[in-house]
Structures are given as structure tokens and as C-alpha cells.
mmCIF file of C-alpha atoms in Angstrom:
data_model
loop_
_atom_site.group_PDB
_atom_site.id
_atom_site.type_symbol
_atom_site.label_atom_id
_atom_site.label_comp_id
_atom_site.label_asym_id
_atom_site.label_seq_id
_atom_site.Cartn_x
_atom_site.Cartn_y
_atom_site.Cartn_z
ATOM 1 C CA MET Q 1 -215.188 -190.501 -75.862
ATOM 2 C CA TYR Q 2 -217.136 -187.326 -75.011
ATOM 3 C CA ALA Q 3 -219.653 -189.355 -72.974
ATOM 4 C CA THR Q 4 -216.815 -191.001 -71.031
ATOM 5 C CA ARG Q 5 -215.221 -187.649 -70.199
ATOM 6 C CA LEU Q 6 -218.583 -186.222 -69.191
ATOM 7 C CA ALA Q 7 -219.301 -189.222 -66.967
ATOM 8 C CA LEU Q 8 -215.879 -188.910 -65.311
ATOM 9 C CA ALA Q 9 -216.378 -185.189 -64.747
ATOM 10 C CA LEU Q 10 -219.789 -185.763 -63.158
ATOM 11 C CA PHE Q 11 -218.383 -188.577 -61.006
ATOM 12 C CA SER Q 12 -215.567 -186.282 -59.840
ATOM 13 C CA LEU Q 13 -218.079 -183.598 -58.862
ATOM 14 C CA CYS Q 14 -220.105 -186.124 -56.880
ATOM 15 C CA ILE Q 15 -217.008 -187.392 -55.054
ATOM 16 C CA ALA Q 16 -215.936 -183.820 -54.231
ATOM 17 C CA ALA Q 17 -219.349 -183.124 -52.665
ATOM 18 C CA LEU Q 18 -219.227 -186.128 -50.323
ATOM 19 C CA PRO Q 19 -218.372 -185.370 -46.705
ATOM 20 C CA ARG Q 20 -214.833 -186.212 -45.655
ATOM 21 C CA ALA Q 21 -214.653 -187.533 -42.119
ATOM 22 C CA GLU Q 22 -212.093 -188.894 -39.745
ATOM 23 C CA VAL Q 23 -211.444 -189.758 -36.155
ATOM 24 C CA VAL Q 24 -208.309 -187.637 -35.754
ATOM 25 C CA SER Q 25 -207.383 -189.195 -32.415
ATOM 26 C CA ALA Q 26 -209.064 -191.194 -29.672
ATOM 27 C CA SER Q 27 -208.279 -192.825 -26.353
ATOM 28 C CA ASP Q 28 -210.226 -194.094 -23.377
ATOM 29 C CA SER Q 29 -210.712 -190.527 -22.125
ATOM 30 C CA HIS Q 30 -210.813 -188.308 -25.245
ATOM 31 C CA PHE Q 31 -211.524 -188.045 -28.935
ATOM 32 C CA VAL Q 32 -211.114 -185.561 -31.759
ATOM 33 C CA VAL Q 33 -213.281 -185.941 -34.871
ATOM 34 C CA ARG Q 34 -213.402 -183.831 -38.005
ATOM 35 C CA GLN Q 35 -215.783 -183.708 -40.954
ATOM 36 C CA GLN Q 36 -215.674 -181.490 -44.009
ATOM 37 C CA ALA Q 37 -218.060 -181.013 -46.917
ATOM 38 C CA HIS Q 38 -218.766 -178.611 -49.759
ATOM 39 C CA SER Q 39 -222.111 -176.943 -50.390
ATOM 40 C CA SER Q 40 -223.224 -175.174 -53.531
ATOM 41 C CA LEU Q 41 -225.024 -172.692 -51.271
ATOM 42 C CA PRO Q 42 -223.382 -169.351 -50.493
ATOM 43 C CA ALA Q 43 -222.183 -168.898 -46.897
ATOM 44 C CA ASP Q 44 -225.075 -166.613 -45.875
ATOM 45 C CA ALA Q 45 -227.711 -169.125 -47.012
ATOM 46 C CA LEU Q 46 -225.848 -171.998 -45.373
ATOM 47 C CA TRP Q 47 -225.516 -169.987 -42.147
ATOM 48 C CA GLU Q 48 -229.273 -169.401 -42.127
ATOM 49 C CA ARG Q 49 -229.793 -173.166 -42.374
ATOM 50 C CA LEU Q 50 -227.122 -173.899 -39.742
ATOM 51 C CA VAL Q 51 -228.730 -171.757 -37.035
ATOM 52 C CA HIS Q 52 -232.049 -173.584 -37.531
ATOM 53 C CA PRO Q 53 -231.122 -177.191 -36.648
ATOM 54 C CA ALA Q 54 -234.713 -178.344 -37.144
ATOM 55 C CA ARG Q 55 -234.060 -177.869 -40.882
ATOM 56 C CA TRP Q 56 -231.119 -180.291 -41.102
ATOM 57 C CA TRP Q 57 -230.501 -182.346 -37.925
ATOM 58 C CA ASN Q 58 -231.711 -185.950 -38.184
ATOM 59 C CA PRO Q 59 -234.574 -186.365 -35.689
ATOM 60 C CA ALA Q 60 -233.479 -189.985 -35.161
ATOM 61 C CA HIS Q 61 -230.585 -188.479 -33.174
ATOM 62 C CA SER Q 62 -232.841 -186.647 -30.734
ATOM 63 C CA TYR Q 63 -234.711 -187.544 -27.553
ATOM 64 C CA SER Q 64 -238.111 -186.506 -28.897
ATOM 65 C CA GLY Q 65 -237.765 -188.008 -32.366
ATOM 66 C CA GLU Q 66 -239.033 -184.699 -33.774
ATOM 67 C CA ALA Q 67 -236.828 -182.239 -35.664
ATOM 68 C CA THR Q 68 -239.336 -179.488 -34.889
ATOM 69 C CA ALA Q 69 -238.413 -179.819 -31.191
ATOM 70 C CA LEU Q 70 -234.897 -178.477 -31.921
ATOM 71 C CA SER Q 71 -233.889 -174.830 -31.730
ATOM 72 C CA LEU Q 72 -230.759 -172.714 -31.432
ATOM 73 C CA GLU Q 73 -230.349 -169.224 -29.987
ATOM 74 C CA PRO Q 74 -227.600 -167.789 -32.242
ATOM 75 C CA ARG Q 75 -225.793 -165.672 -29.635
ATOM 76 C CA ALA Q 76 -223.051 -166.278 -27.080
ATOM 77 C CA GLY Q 77 -224.721 -168.022 -24.155
ATOM 78 C CA GLY Q 78 -227.578 -169.200 -26.378
ATOM 79 C CA LEU Q 79 -228.702 -172.814 -26.231
ATOM 80 C CA TRP Q 80 -229.082 -175.636 -28.737
ATOM 81 C CA LEU Q 81 -232.299 -176.817 -27.150
ATOM 82 C CA GLU Q 82 -234.746 -179.656 -27.584
ATOM 83 C CA GLU Q 83 -238.180 -179.220 -26.016
ATOM 84 C CA TRP Q 84 -241.139 -181.584 -26.187
ATOM 85 C CA PRO Q 85 -244.134 -182.331 -23.932
ATOM 86 C CA GLY Q 86 -242.196 -185.049 -22.075
ATOM 87 C CA GLY Q 87 -239.114 -182.981 -21.243
ATOM 88 C CA SER Q 88 -236.297 -180.842 -22.533
ATOM 89 C CA VAL Q 89 -232.554 -181.099 -23.106
ATOM 90 C CA ALA Q 90 -229.932 -178.388 -23.472
ATOM 91 C CA HIS Q 91 -227.678 -180.166 -25.965
ATOM 92 C CA GLY Q 92 -225.157 -177.347 -26.106
ATOM 93 C CA GLN Q 93 -224.368 -173.747 -25.310
ATOM 94 C CA VAL Q 94 -222.981 -171.257 -27.821
ATOM 95 C CA ILE Q 95 -219.557 -170.052 -26.681
ATOM 96 C CA THR Q 96 -218.441 -168.238 -29.860
ATOM 97 C CA ILE Q 97 -220.441 -166.937 -32.777
ATOM 98 C CA MET Q 98 -219.292 -165.038 -35.852
ATOM 99 C CA PRO Q 99 -222.313 -164.947 -38.178
ATOM 100 C CA GLY Q 100 -221.617 -166.444 -41.570
ATOM 101 C CA LYS Q 101 -218.258 -167.813 -40.444
ATOM 102 C CA LEU Q 102 -218.109 -169.699 -37.145
ATOM 103 C CA LEU Q 103 -220.315 -171.318 -34.523
ATOM 104 C CA ARG Q 104 -218.669 -172.922 -31.482
ATOM 105 C CA LEU Q 105 -220.602 -174.798 -28.839
ATOM 106 C CA ASP Q 106 -219.899 -176.481 -25.542
ATOM 107 C CA ALA Q 107 -221.976 -179.458 -26.638
ATOM 108 C CA PRO Q 108 -221.859 -182.863 -24.954
ATOM 109 C CA PHE Q 109 -224.631 -184.400 -27.069
ATOM 110 C CA GLY Q 110 -226.358 -187.656 -26.139
ATOM 111 C CA PRO Q 111 -224.386 -190.062 -23.947
ATOM 112 C CA LEU Q 112 -221.529 -187.580 -23.554
ATOM 113 C CA GLN Q 113 -223.631 -185.625 -21.019
ATOM 114 C CA SER Q 114 -224.006 -188.597 -18.682
ATOM 115 C CA LEU Q 115 -220.256 -189.262 -18.862
ATOM 116 C CA GLY Q 116 -219.475 -185.752 -17.665
ATOM 117 C CA ALA Q 117 -217.575 -185.078 -20.885
ATOM 118 C CA HIS Q 118 -216.401 -181.614 -21.832
ATOM 119 C CA THR Q 119 -217.045 -181.267 -25.561
ATOM 120 C CA VAL Q 120 -216.258 -178.355 -27.871
ATOM 121 C CA TRP Q 121 -217.855 -178.512 -31.334
ATOM 122 C CA THR Q 122 -216.676 -175.907 -33.848
ATOM 123 C CA ILE Q 123 -218.541 -175.404 -37.112
ATOM 124 C CA SER Q 124 -216.782 -173.150 -39.606
ATOM 125 C CA LEU Q 125 -217.878 -171.873 -43.009
ATOM 126 C CA ALA Q 126 -215.471 -170.656 -45.672
ATOM 127 C CA ALA Q 127 -216.209 -169.323 -49.139
ATOM 128 C CA ALA Q 128 -215.005 -171.736 -51.802
ATOM 129 C CA GLU Q 129 -215.275 -172.005 -55.542
ATOM 130 C CA GLY Q 130 -218.888 -172.759 -56.353
ATOM 131 C CA GLY Q 131 -220.197 -172.347 -52.805
ATOM 132 C CA THR Q 132 -219.041 -172.910 -49.249
ATOM 133 C CA THR Q 133 -216.787 -175.363 -47.425
ATOM 134 C CA VAL Q 134 -218.136 -176.455 -44.050
ATOM 135 C CA THR Q 135 -215.893 -177.981 -41.393
ATOM 136 C CA PHE Q 136 -217.013 -179.662 -38.182
ATOM 137 C CA HIS Q 137 -214.290 -180.138 -35.548
ATOM 138 C CA GLU Q 138 -215.138 -181.730 -32.218
ATOM 139 C CA THR Q 139 -212.915 -182.348 -29.213
ATOM 140 C CA ALA Q 140 -214.245 -184.277 -26.214
ATOM 141 C CA VAL Q 141 -212.557 -185.104 -22.916
ATOM 142 C CA ALA Q 142 -214.063 -187.341 -20.229
ATOM 143 C CA PRO Q 143 -212.926 -189.046 -17.022
ATOM 144 C CA PRO Q 144 -210.606 -192.068 -17.394
ATOM 145 C CA GLY Q 145 -212.518 -195.270 -18.047
ATOM 146 C CA SER Q 146 -215.204 -193.531 -20.104
ATOM 147 C CA GLY Q 147 -214.660 -195.600 -23.251
ATOM 148 C CA MET Q 148 -214.346 -192.549 -25.472
ATOM 149 C CA GLU Q 149 -212.459 -194.494 -28.145
ATOM 150 C CA ALA Q 150 -215.584 -196.549 -28.889
ATOM 151 C CA ILE Q 151 -217.858 -193.503 -28.675
ATOM 152 C CA ALA Q 152 -215.679 -191.596 -31.175
ATOM 153 C CA ALA Q 153 -216.738 -193.824 -34.062
ATOM 154 C CA ALA Q 154 -220.436 -193.318 -33.283
ATOM 155 C CA VAL Q 155 -220.022 -189.535 -32.945
ATOM 156 C CA ASP Q 156 -218.115 -189.476 -36.227
ATOM 157 C CA GLN Q 157 -220.977 -191.307 -37.963
ATOM 158 C CA VAL Q 158 -223.642 -188.982 -36.529
ATOM 159 C CA LYS Q 159 -221.689 -185.825 -37.385
ATOM 160 C CA THR Q 160 -220.822 -187.116 -40.882
ATOM 161 C CA GLU Q 161 -224.518 -187.629 -41.542
ATOM 162 C CA ALA Q 162 -225.282 -184.205 -40.022
ATOM 163 C CA ILE Q 163 -222.798 -182.326 -42.202
ATOM 164 C CA GLY Q 164 -224.195 -184.131 -45.245
ATOM 165 C CA ARG Q 165 -227.721 -183.019 -44.346
ATOM 166 C CA LEU Q 166 -226.546 -179.461 -43.671
ATOM 167 C CA VAL Q 167 -224.863 -179.042 -47.066
ATOM 168 C CA ALA Q 168 -227.527 -180.839 -49.108
ATOM 169 C CA PRO Q 169 -229.056 -178.676 -51.865
#
């Protein structure tokens, strides 16, 4: 009986730590996606990780294939940048920053740049019991005929993986 209760309690903790993700809305010319996860890290430690994307962003979702090529200038106007010997990409520009609480970027990552999409990605941190709750919220708008509905699912997958890597112990 005790072992069963313990197993259920541990299972519940594991489920609570999994990222929650959804495509909130999508059409041919827009999407809104949202992911949320809990970290056992305090907000200041998680913030320190957040502003160093090389520590948590999957290099498979980069042009260079190298996480070390990624950097972020944590100030308004700063860039989420990828630089490697063969080129460079400004993935996003910081438009709002409140250290330890909120990072907002104008960030048309990957194929969204070539579509001419306007994308706002907000990352918020909130103190929670046992750590920090992290929320990603992304809104993208592109010209009609851009196929954003199909792209939304791919962006949701990439950002769900990203939030999971960010909050990992």
C-alpha cells in the first residue's frame, strides 16, 4: 500500500514537471502557441540559463548545428545571434527585458524570416512552489497564403522541446 502511494506520488510529480503545450489558434496567416513548464530552479538561476541560449537551445534547430554559436545580448535592442565561420543570423531582437521575470523578442526564427512574418515571443518566469514556472507565448502573423497553420505545429514542437531543455535540472 505504501509503495503504491509512493509510486503514485512520484508519477504525479513527473507529470507536473512535463511541459504543457498547445497551439492556441492558427490560420493561413497567423498562429499563437503557448508552452508552460515548471523548474525546480529558483527564478534567478533559471534567468541566468535563459539569457545564455547556448546552454539550453537544441543545436539541431540552428543553422550552424553548434549550440556554442548562439548568444543573446540581454538588453532592449540586443540580439539573439548565431555566428559561425560560414555566416550569421539574427534570430531575434530583444524588445522588452525585466531581469528574472520577462524576456520578449521580435523573433521570426527559421522559415518565419523568409515568409516576412512578424513574430513576438514572450518568455515569462514566475516564482512557484518548489521553483519557477516558465511560460513561452508566441504570436506570429504573416502575409495571406503563408501556410502558418502547418508551421504552427512545427513551431510548437520546437518550443516545447526548448522549454523542456530550459527547465531541466
